[in-house]
Tab-separated table of C-alpha atoms in Angstrom:
chain	number	residue	atom	x	y	z
A	1	MET	CA	-5.827	-15.477	28.299
A	2	GLN	CA	-9.603	-14.877	28.496
A	3	SER	CA	-9.172	-11.093	28.309
A	4	ILE	CA	-7.347	-11.033	24.954
A	5	SER	CA	-9.426	-9.316	22.267
A	6	THR	CA	-6.822	-8.400	19.591
A	7	ILE	CA	-3.585	-10.125	18.579
A	8	GLY	CA	-0.782	-8.988	16.331
A	9	LEU	CA	0.961	-12.016	14.849
A	10	ASP	CA	4.376	-11.542	13.229
A	11	ILE	CA	4.862	-14.673	11.145
A	12	ALA	CA	8.190	-16.138	10.026
A	13	LYS	CA	9.656	-19.452	8.919
A	14	SER	CA	10.272	-20.904	12.391
A	15	VAL	CA	9.852	-18.363	15.230
A	16	PHE	CA	6.609	-16.348	15.460
A	17	GLN	CA	5.929	-13.374	17.734
A	18	VAL	CA	2.539	-12.837	19.410
A	19	HIS	CA	1.372	-9.516	20.862
A	20	GLY	CA	-2.042	-9.475	22.549
A	21	VAL	CA	-4.126	-6.683	24.081
A	22	ASP	CA	-7.463	-6.573	25.893
A	23	ALA	CA	-10.559	-4.578	24.992
A	24	ALA	CA	-9.085	-1.463	26.669
A	25	GLY	CA	-5.880	-1.692	24.649
A	26	GLN	CA	-3.716	-2.838	27.555
A	27	VAL	CA	-0.941	-5.317	26.755
A	28	VAL	CA	-1.664	-8.711	28.283
A	29	LEU	CA	0.576	-10.983	26.214
A	30	ARG	CA	4.012	-10.925	24.601
A	31	ARG	CA	5.334	-14.310	23.570
A	32	GLN	CA	7.555	-16.090	21.066
A	33	LEU	CA	6.172	-19.317	19.640
A	34	ARG	CA	7.682	-21.988	17.455
A	35	ARG	CA	5.831	-22.830	14.282
A	36	ARG	CA	4.600	-26.175	15.564
A	37	HIS	CA	2.964	-24.537	18.607
A	38	ILE	CA	0.936	-21.871	16.771
A	39	LEU	CA	-2.284	-23.792	16.150
A	40	ALA	CA	-2.296	-25.339	19.638
A	41	PHE	CA	-1.896	-21.864	21.157
A	42	PHE	CA	-4.789	-20.337	19.196
A	43	GLN	CA	-7.026	-23.335	19.858
A	44	LYS	CA	-6.979	-22.414	23.556
A	45	LEU	CA	-7.994	-18.804	22.923
A	46	PRO	CA	-11.576	-17.553	22.593
A	47	PRO	CA	-12.393	-16.029	19.176
A	48	CYS	CA	-10.498	-12.765	18.751
A	49	LEU	CA	-9.236	-10.387	16.061
A	50	VAL	CA	-5.871	-11.451	14.598
A	51	GLY	CA	-3.799	-9.127	12.449
A	52	ILE	CA	-1.119	-10.485	10.082
A	53	GLU	CA	1.047	-8.797	7.456
A	54	ALA	CA	0.182	-9.946	3.929
A	55	CYS	CA	3.477	-11.653	3.133
A	56	ALA	CA	4.779	-15.158	2.490
A	57	SER	CA	2.514	-17.906	3.955
A	58	SER	CA	0.079	-15.313	5.371
A	59	HIS	CA	-2.890	-16.654	3.383
A	60	HIS	CA	-2.204	-20.158	4.716
A	61	TRP	CA	-2.187	-18.971	8.323
A	62	SER	CA	-5.270	-16.863	7.704
A	63	ARG	CA	-7.218	-19.907	6.523
A	64	GLU	CA	-5.955	-22.015	9.443
A	65	LEU	CA	-6.870	-19.442	12.110
A	66	GLN	CA	-10.247	-18.712	10.528
A	67	ALA	CA	-11.000	-22.434	10.746
A	68	LEU	CA	-10.448	-22.107	14.524
A	69	GLY	CA	-13.085	-19.366	14.747
A	70	HIS	CA	-10.844	-16.294	14.814
A	71	THR	CA	-11.320	-13.178	12.684
A	72	VAL	CA	-8.167	-12.704	10.611
A	73	ARG	CA	-7.259	-9.536	8.731
A	74	LEU	CA	-4.267	-9.307	6.404
A	75	MET	CA	-2.587	-5.933	5.865
A	76	PRO	CA	0.041	-4.721	3.380
A	77	PRO	CA	3.400	-4.454	5.198
A	78	ALA	CA	3.879	-0.897	3.897
A	79	TYR	CA	0.732	0.186	5.780
A	80	VAL	CA	1.926	-1.438	9.013
A	81	LYS	CA	5.409	0.114	8.991
A	82	PRO	CA	4.303	3.608	10.199
A	83	TYR	CA	3.109	2.008	13.463
A	84	VAL	CA	6.578	0.655	14.334
A	85	LYS	CA	7.752	2.896	17.184
A	86	ARG	CA	11.526	2.520	17.109
A	87	GLN	CA	14.002	-0.265	16.335
A	88	LYS	CA	12.757	-3.064	14.103
A	89	ASN	CA	12.518	-6.480	15.724
A	90	ASP	CA	9.897	-9.210	16.008
A	91	SER	CA	8.393	-7.804	19.203
A	92	THR	CA	7.919	-4.256	17.896
A	93	ASP	CA	6.650	-5.613	14.565
A	94	ALA	CA	3.971	-7.668	16.337
A	95	GLU	CA	3.004	-4.640	18.427
A	96	ALA	CA	2.725	-2.498	15.285
A	97	ILE	CA	0.540	-5.149	13.613
A	98	CYS	CA	-1.710	-5.253	16.686
A	99	GLU	CA	-2.077	-1.466	16.599
A	100	ALA	CA	-2.604	-1.225	12.827
A	101	VAL	CA	-5.327	-3.891	12.632
A	102	THR	CA	-7.622	-1.839	14.875
A	103	ARG	CA	-7.395	1.352	12.801
A	104	PRO	CA	-10.760	2.185	11.163
A	105	ASN	CA	-9.138	3.478	7.957
A	106	MET	CA	-6.765	0.537	7.481
A	107	ARG	CA	-6.914	-1.317	4.157
A	108	PHE	CA	-7.044	-5.088	4.300
A	109	VAL	CA	-6.151	-7.876	1.877
A	110	PRO	CA	-8.821	-10.568	1.329
A	111	THR	CA	-7.652	-14.100	2.017
A	112	LYS	CA	-7.029	-16.138	-1.123
A	113	THR	CA	-8.319	-19.661	-1.555
A	114	VAL	CA	-6.101	-22.653	-2.216
A	115	GLU	CA	-7.286	-22.697	-5.845
A	116	GLN	CA	-6.366	-19.045	-6.357
A	117	GLN	CA	-2.905	-19.563	-4.897
A	118	SER	CA	-2.402	-22.615	-7.115
A	119	CYS	CA	-3.302	-20.630	-10.232
A	120	LEU	CA	-0.951	-17.810	-9.221
A	121	MET	CA	1.793	-20.385	-8.752
A	122	LEU	CA	1.164	-21.535	-12.332
A	123	HIS	CA	1.698	-17.978	-13.566
A	124	ARG	CA	4.773	-17.352	-11.421
A	125	ALA	CA	6.437	-20.628	-12.380
A	126	ARG	CA	5.732	-19.971	-16.059
A	127	HIS	CA	7.119	-16.439	-15.736
A	128	LEU	CA	10.258	-17.829	-14.070
A	129	PHE	CA	10.763	-20.311	-16.919
A	130	ILE	CA	10.338	-17.514	-19.477
A	131	ARG	CA	13.031	-15.442	-17.748
A	132	GLN	CA	15.313	-18.464	-17.653
A	133	GLN	CA	14.631	-19.109	-21.356
A	134	THR	CA	15.609	-15.519	-22.169
A	135	ALA	CA	18.803	-15.876	-20.137
A	136	VAL	CA	19.766	-19.112	-21.912
A	137	ILE	CA	19.090	-17.610	-25.355
A	138	ASN	CA	21.207	-14.558	-24.525
A	139	SER	CA	24.013	-16.808	-23.296
A	140	ILE	CA	23.972	-18.885	-26.490
A	141	ARG	CA	24.084	-15.756	-28.640
A	142	ALA	CA	26.876	-14.193	-26.581
A	143	TYR	CA	29.057	-17.315	-26.507
A	144	LEU	CA	28.766	-17.907	-30.247
A	145	ALA	CA	29.439	-14.236	-30.967
A	146	GLU	CA	32.822	-14.728	-29.267
A	147	PHE	CA	33.700	-17.010	-32.196
A	148	GLY	CA	32.243	-14.655	-34.796
A	149	ILE	CA	29.012	-16.622	-35.268
A	150	VAL	CA	25.888	-14.449	-35.200
A	151	ALA	CA	22.287	-14.836	-36.361
A	152	PRO	CA	19.219	-12.596	-36.808
A	153	VAL	CA	17.111	-11.677	-33.805
A	154	GLY	CA	14.144	-13.952	-33.144
A	155	ARG	CA	13.315	-17.602	-32.753
A	156	ARG	CA	14.588	-18.545	-36.205
A	157	GLY	CA	17.938	-16.959	-35.412
A	158	VAL	CA	18.380	-19.109	-32.303
A	159	GLU	CA	17.493	-22.219	-34.299
A	160	GLN	CA	20.178	-21.316	-36.840
A	161	LEU	CA	22.748	-21.005	-34.047
A	162	LEU	CA	21.778	-24.384	-32.601
A	163	GLU	CA	22.144	-25.925	-36.070
A	164	VAL	CA	25.728	-24.613	-36.142
A	165	VAL	CA	26.345	-26.172	-32.715
A	166	ALA	CA	24.947	-29.521	-33.864
A	167	ASP	CA	27.095	-29.536	-37.024
A	168	THR	CA	30.297	-31.315	-35.992
A	169	ALA	CA	31.822	-30.595	-39.405
A	170	ASP	CA	31.826	-26.846	-38.647
A	171	ASP	CA	35.379	-26.171	-37.460
A	172	ARG	CA	34.656	-22.662	-36.180
A	173	LEU	CA	33.750	-24.079	-32.763
A	174	PRO	CA	36.204	-25.911	-30.500
A	175	GLU	CA	34.938	-29.177	-29.062
A	176	VAL	CA	34.824	-27.861	-25.488
A	177	ALA	CA	32.745	-24.850	-26.546
A	178	ARG	CA	30.487	-27.100	-28.629
A	179	ALA	CA	29.814	-29.334	-25.619
A	180	CYS	CA	28.887	-26.342	-23.449
A	181	LEU	CA	26.597	-24.890	-26.100
A	182	ALA	CA	24.961	-28.272	-26.708
A	183	ALA	CA	24.127	-28.447	-22.994
A	184	LEU	CA	22.599	-24.972	-23.170
A	185	GLY	CA	20.599	-26.045	-26.215
A	186	SER	CA	19.225	-29.036	-24.306
A	187	GLN	CA	18.267	-26.768	-21.430
A	188	LEU	CA	16.540	-24.388	-23.824
A	189	ARG	CA	14.463	-27.175	-25.335
A	190	ALA	CA	13.476	-28.398	-21.853
A	191	LEU	CA	12.413	-24.890	-20.840
A	192	LYS	CA	10.273	-24.516	-23.968
A	193	ALA	CA	8.565	-27.816	-23.202
A	194	GLN	CA	7.891	-26.699	-19.611
A	195	ILE	CA	6.446	-23.363	-20.750
A	196	LEU	CA	4.160	-25.135	-23.224
A	197	ALA	CA	2.970	-27.494	-20.461
A	198	PHE	CA	2.188	-24.568	-18.168
A	199	ASP	CA	0.351	-22.787	-21.000
A	200	ARG	CA	-1.889	-25.837	-21.339
A	201	ARG	CA	-2.542	-25.918	-17.587
A	202	ILE	CA	-3.484	-22.221	-17.613
A	203	ILE	CA	-5.886	-22.813	-20.519
A	204	ALA	CA	-7.460	-25.726	-18.628
A	205	TRP	CA	-7.880	-23.569	-15.494
A	206	HIS	CA	-9.354	-20.806	-17.645
A	207	ARG	CA	-11.968	-23.128	-19.128
A	208	SER	CA	-13.015	-24.283	-15.655
A	209	SER	CA	-13.681	-20.726	-14.394
A	210	ALA	CA	-16.858	-18.918	-15.449
A	211	THR	CA	-15.468	-15.517	-14.424
A	212	SER	CA	-12.271	-16.063	-16.390
A	213	LYS	CA	-14.243	-16.973	-19.511
A	214	ARG	CA	-16.359	-13.808	-19.175
A	215	LEU	CA	-13.241	-11.637	-18.869
A	216	ASP	CA	-11.738	-13.267	-21.949
A	217	ALA	CA	-14.346	-11.448	-24.072
A	218	ILE	CA	-12.714	-8.059	-23.390
A	219	PRO	CA	-10.454	-6.990	-26.299
A	220	GLY	CA	-6.837	-7.322	-25.171
A	221	VAL	CA	-7.660	-9.759	-22.358
A	222	GLY	CA	-6.710	-13.346	-23.101
A	223	PRO	CA	-6.688	-16.502	-20.963
A	224	ALA	CA	-3.394	-15.521	-19.278
A	225	LEU	CA	-4.644	-12.141	-18.031
A	226	ALA	CA	-8.148	-13.438	-17.263
A	227	THR	CA	-6.882	-16.272	-15.056
A	228	ALA	CA	-4.332	-13.990	-13.374
A	229	LEU	CA	-7.121	-11.530	-12.523
A	230	VAL	CA	-9.388	-14.208	-11.060
A	231	ALA	CA	-6.519	-15.661	-9.032
A	232	SER	CA	-5.203	-12.306	-7.788
A	233	ILE	CA	-8.496	-10.627	-6.860
A	234	ALA	CA	-10.106	-12.566	-4.037
A	235	ASP	CA	-12.877	-9.974	-3.588
A	236	PRO	CA	-13.403	-7.378	-6.359
A	237	LYS	CA	-15.746	-5.394	-4.083
A	238	ALA	CA	-12.792	-4.638	-1.818
A	239	PHE	CA	-12.109	-1.835	-4.327
A	240	ARG	CA	-14.597	1.041	-4.232
A	241	SER	CA	-14.365	1.718	-7.961
A	242	GLY	CA	-12.579	0.813	-11.159
A	243	ARG	CA	-10.187	3.700	-10.592
A	244	ASP	CA	-9.190	2.264	-7.213
A	245	PHE	CA	-8.488	-1.047	-8.922
A	246	SER	CA	-6.409	0.535	-11.698
A	247	ALA	CA	-4.517	2.502	-9.020
A	248	TRP	CA	-3.814	-0.770	-7.208
A	249	VAL	CA	-2.410	-2.214	-10.442
A	250	GLY	CA	-0.289	0.945	-10.864
A	251	LEU	CA	-1.828	2.320	-14.064
A	252	VAL	CA	-2.735	5.808	-12.785
A	253	PRO	CA	-0.529	8.945	-12.777
A	254	LYS	CA	1.831	9.515	-9.871
A	255	GLN	CA	0.856	12.600	-7.889
A	256	ASN	CA	3.043	15.300	-6.374
A	257	SER	CA	0.256	17.752	-5.555
A	258	SER	CA	0.228	20.441	-2.876
A	259	GLY	CA	-1.538	23.702	-2.112
A	260	GLY	CA	-4.438	22.939	-4.429
A	261	LYS	CA	-2.135	22.543	-7.409
A	262	ASP	CA	-2.396	19.150	-9.087
A	263	LYS	CA	0.885	17.827	-10.471
A	264	LEU	CA	0.591	14.501	-12.273
A	265	GLY	CA	3.552	12.579	-13.633
A	266	SER	CA	4.100	9.160	-15.162
A	267	ILE	CA	2.240	6.094	-13.922
A	268	SER	CA	2.903	5.130	-10.311
A	269	LYS	CA	4.013	1.553	-11.120
A	270	GLN	CA	2.778	0.505	-7.696
A	271	GLY	CA	0.860	-2.657	-6.971
A	272	ASP	CA	1.008	-5.848	-9.001
A	273	ARG	CA	3.784	-5.649	-11.610
A	274	TYR	CA	2.752	-8.883	-13.315
A	275	LEU	CA	-0.857	-7.774	-13.868
A	276	ARG	CA	0.349	-4.374	-15.066
A	277	SER	CA	2.607	-5.975	-17.671
A	278	LEU	CA	-0.236	-8.198	-18.919
A	279	PHE	CA	-2.632	-5.244	-19.187
A	280	THR	CA	-0.018	-3.235	-21.095
A	281	ALA	CA	0.741	-6.123	-23.459
A	282	GLY	CA	-2.974	-6.574	-24.123
A	283	ALA	CA	-3.421	-2.855	-24.844
A	284	LEU	CA	-0.486	-2.895	-27.265
A	285	ALA	CA	-2.040	-5.873	-29.038
A	286	VAL	CA	-5.326	-3.965	-29.456
A	287	ILE	CA	-3.470	-0.931	-30.841
A	288	ARG	CA	-1.429	-3.060	-33.209
A	289	TYR	CA	-4.595	-4.728	-34.531
A	290	ALA	CA	-6.301	-1.331	-34.895
A	291	LYS	CA	-3.385	0.070	-36.904
A	292	ILE	CA	-3.495	-2.882	-39.291
A	293	HIS	CA	-7.264	-3.129	-39.739
A	294	GLY	CA	-8.200	0.503	-39.139
A	295	THR	CA	-9.412	2.396	-36.075
A	296	ASP	CA	-12.747	3.664	-37.417
A	297	HIS	CA	-14.648	1.251	-35.157
A	298	ARG	CA	-12.914	2.632	-32.029
A	299	PRO	CA	-13.394	6.440	-32.059
A	300	TRP	CA	-11.927	6.923	-28.571
A	301	LEU	CA	-8.747	5.066	-29.500
A	302	THR	CA	-8.558	6.876	-32.849
A	303	ARG	CA	-8.601	10.290	-31.184
A	304	LEU	CA	-6.096	9.174	-28.561
A	305	LEU	CA	-3.584	7.856	-31.105
A	306	ALA	CA	-3.905	11.106	-33.076
A	307	ARG	CA	-2.581	13.204	-30.199
A	308	ARG	CA	-0.432	10.810	-28.131
A	309	PRO	CA	2.478	8.403	-28.827
A	310	THR	CA	1.654	4.724	-29.113
A	311	LYS	CA	3.039	3.691	-25.735
A	312	VAL	CA	1.286	6.529	-23.918
A	313	ALA	CA	-1.954	5.505	-25.608
A	314	ALA	CA	-1.283	1.885	-24.585
A	315	ILE	CA	-1.092	2.866	-20.906
A	316	ALA	CA	-4.344	4.825	-21.181
A	317	LEU	CA	-6.005	1.863	-22.878
A	318	ALA	CA	-4.603	-0.517	-20.253
A	319	ASN	CA	-6.185	1.682	-17.575
A	320	LYS	CA	-9.491	1.490	-19.427
A	321	LEU	CA	-9.227	-2.311	-19.726
A	322	ALA	CA	-8.518	-2.606	-15.995
A	323	ARG	CA	-11.627	-0.596	-15.126
A	324	MET	CA	-13.747	-2.696	-17.465
A	325	ALA	CA	-12.403	-5.916	-15.960
A	326	TRP	CA	-13.147	-4.715	-12.429
A	327	ALA	CA	-16.709	-3.717	-13.363
A	328	MET	CA	-17.383	-7.136	-14.882
A	329	MET	CA	-15.950	-8.955	-11.840
A	330	ALA	CA	-17.633	-6.779	-9.201
A	331	ARG	CA	-21.061	-6.703	-10.889
A	332	ASN	CA	-20.973	-10.199	-12.382
A	333	GLU	CA	-21.622	-8.776	-15.847
A	334	ARG	CA	-20.712	-9.813	-19.361
A	335	TYR	CA	-18.784	-7.697	-21.851
A	336	ASN	CA	-20.965	-5.404	-23.940
A	337	GLU	CA	-19.514	-4.193	-27.206
A	338	PRO	CA	-19.611	-0.403	-27.761
A	339	ALA	CA	-22.251	0.819	-30.199
A	340	ALA	CA	-19.630	1.894	-32.769
A	341	LEU	CA	-17.976	-1.516	-32.616
A	342	ALA	CA	-21.227	-3.454	-32.809
A	343	ALA	CA	-22.305	-1.483	-35.879
């Protein structure tokens, strides 16, 4: 046990796999451990390097093992997979993790704090409720369309449909169908109340974070995107530049280059889908405002919209917003308005 210098830990719900090597790279330990035995096992070990895939519960185990004095490094599972030699099982996965964590060019994921994970849970729960709300609205529209009852698209249209459901004098709906639709209406109202409550919690978290309030000053970045950025990025300096950060979000062109010939396609759509959607929505909001109030104060955006479609320009602007956000987080700066905008 004293000779172990590096451990690959393959985490799971109940059964964990440990693969340990010494300073020379020789295997000295292969063991399966139950969840309840993990902390007791690592308490007996001298401080060593522990590699874990950045997946479910990995940040929790990283904090627990760091508290015991170990050095923990989280890695994206996609970067660990090339080190798996043959068949996939817990033992070979742990061995691959142990090999990958020692590579000098490996990219690591900073460990998130409990507060960051809590804020991300706020966003994910809210996003889940929004998807459920959309599903319920679509169901109400589809069921009523079966009886020839339709309404305009939008919130007012759904309210009109629910008024039809609540009107017992309307004989277009059978009683059984009315009862089902009334239950869906109750669920829809509950979901809206939950989403509103989560919006208020996100605003409260935003007001308690100095970094989030600084990011809110960027055009197109509101409290939702600002808090998501602060919660998702544990260490902004883990990215070498703003372009690396925008590539991580998935807002850079996908490459298929070879032989010195650069071939760029659509955006890669890799990385964090939720952040990418918020950046794109913010960019579209900026463009929509510019089209209504004029784009003279944004020369770069004016020239871009003159030669590119709106959605292509929105992606380019989202990339620009991502780089600005990274610069403000990494350098602890405030947003400075461009000279043309300030004038």
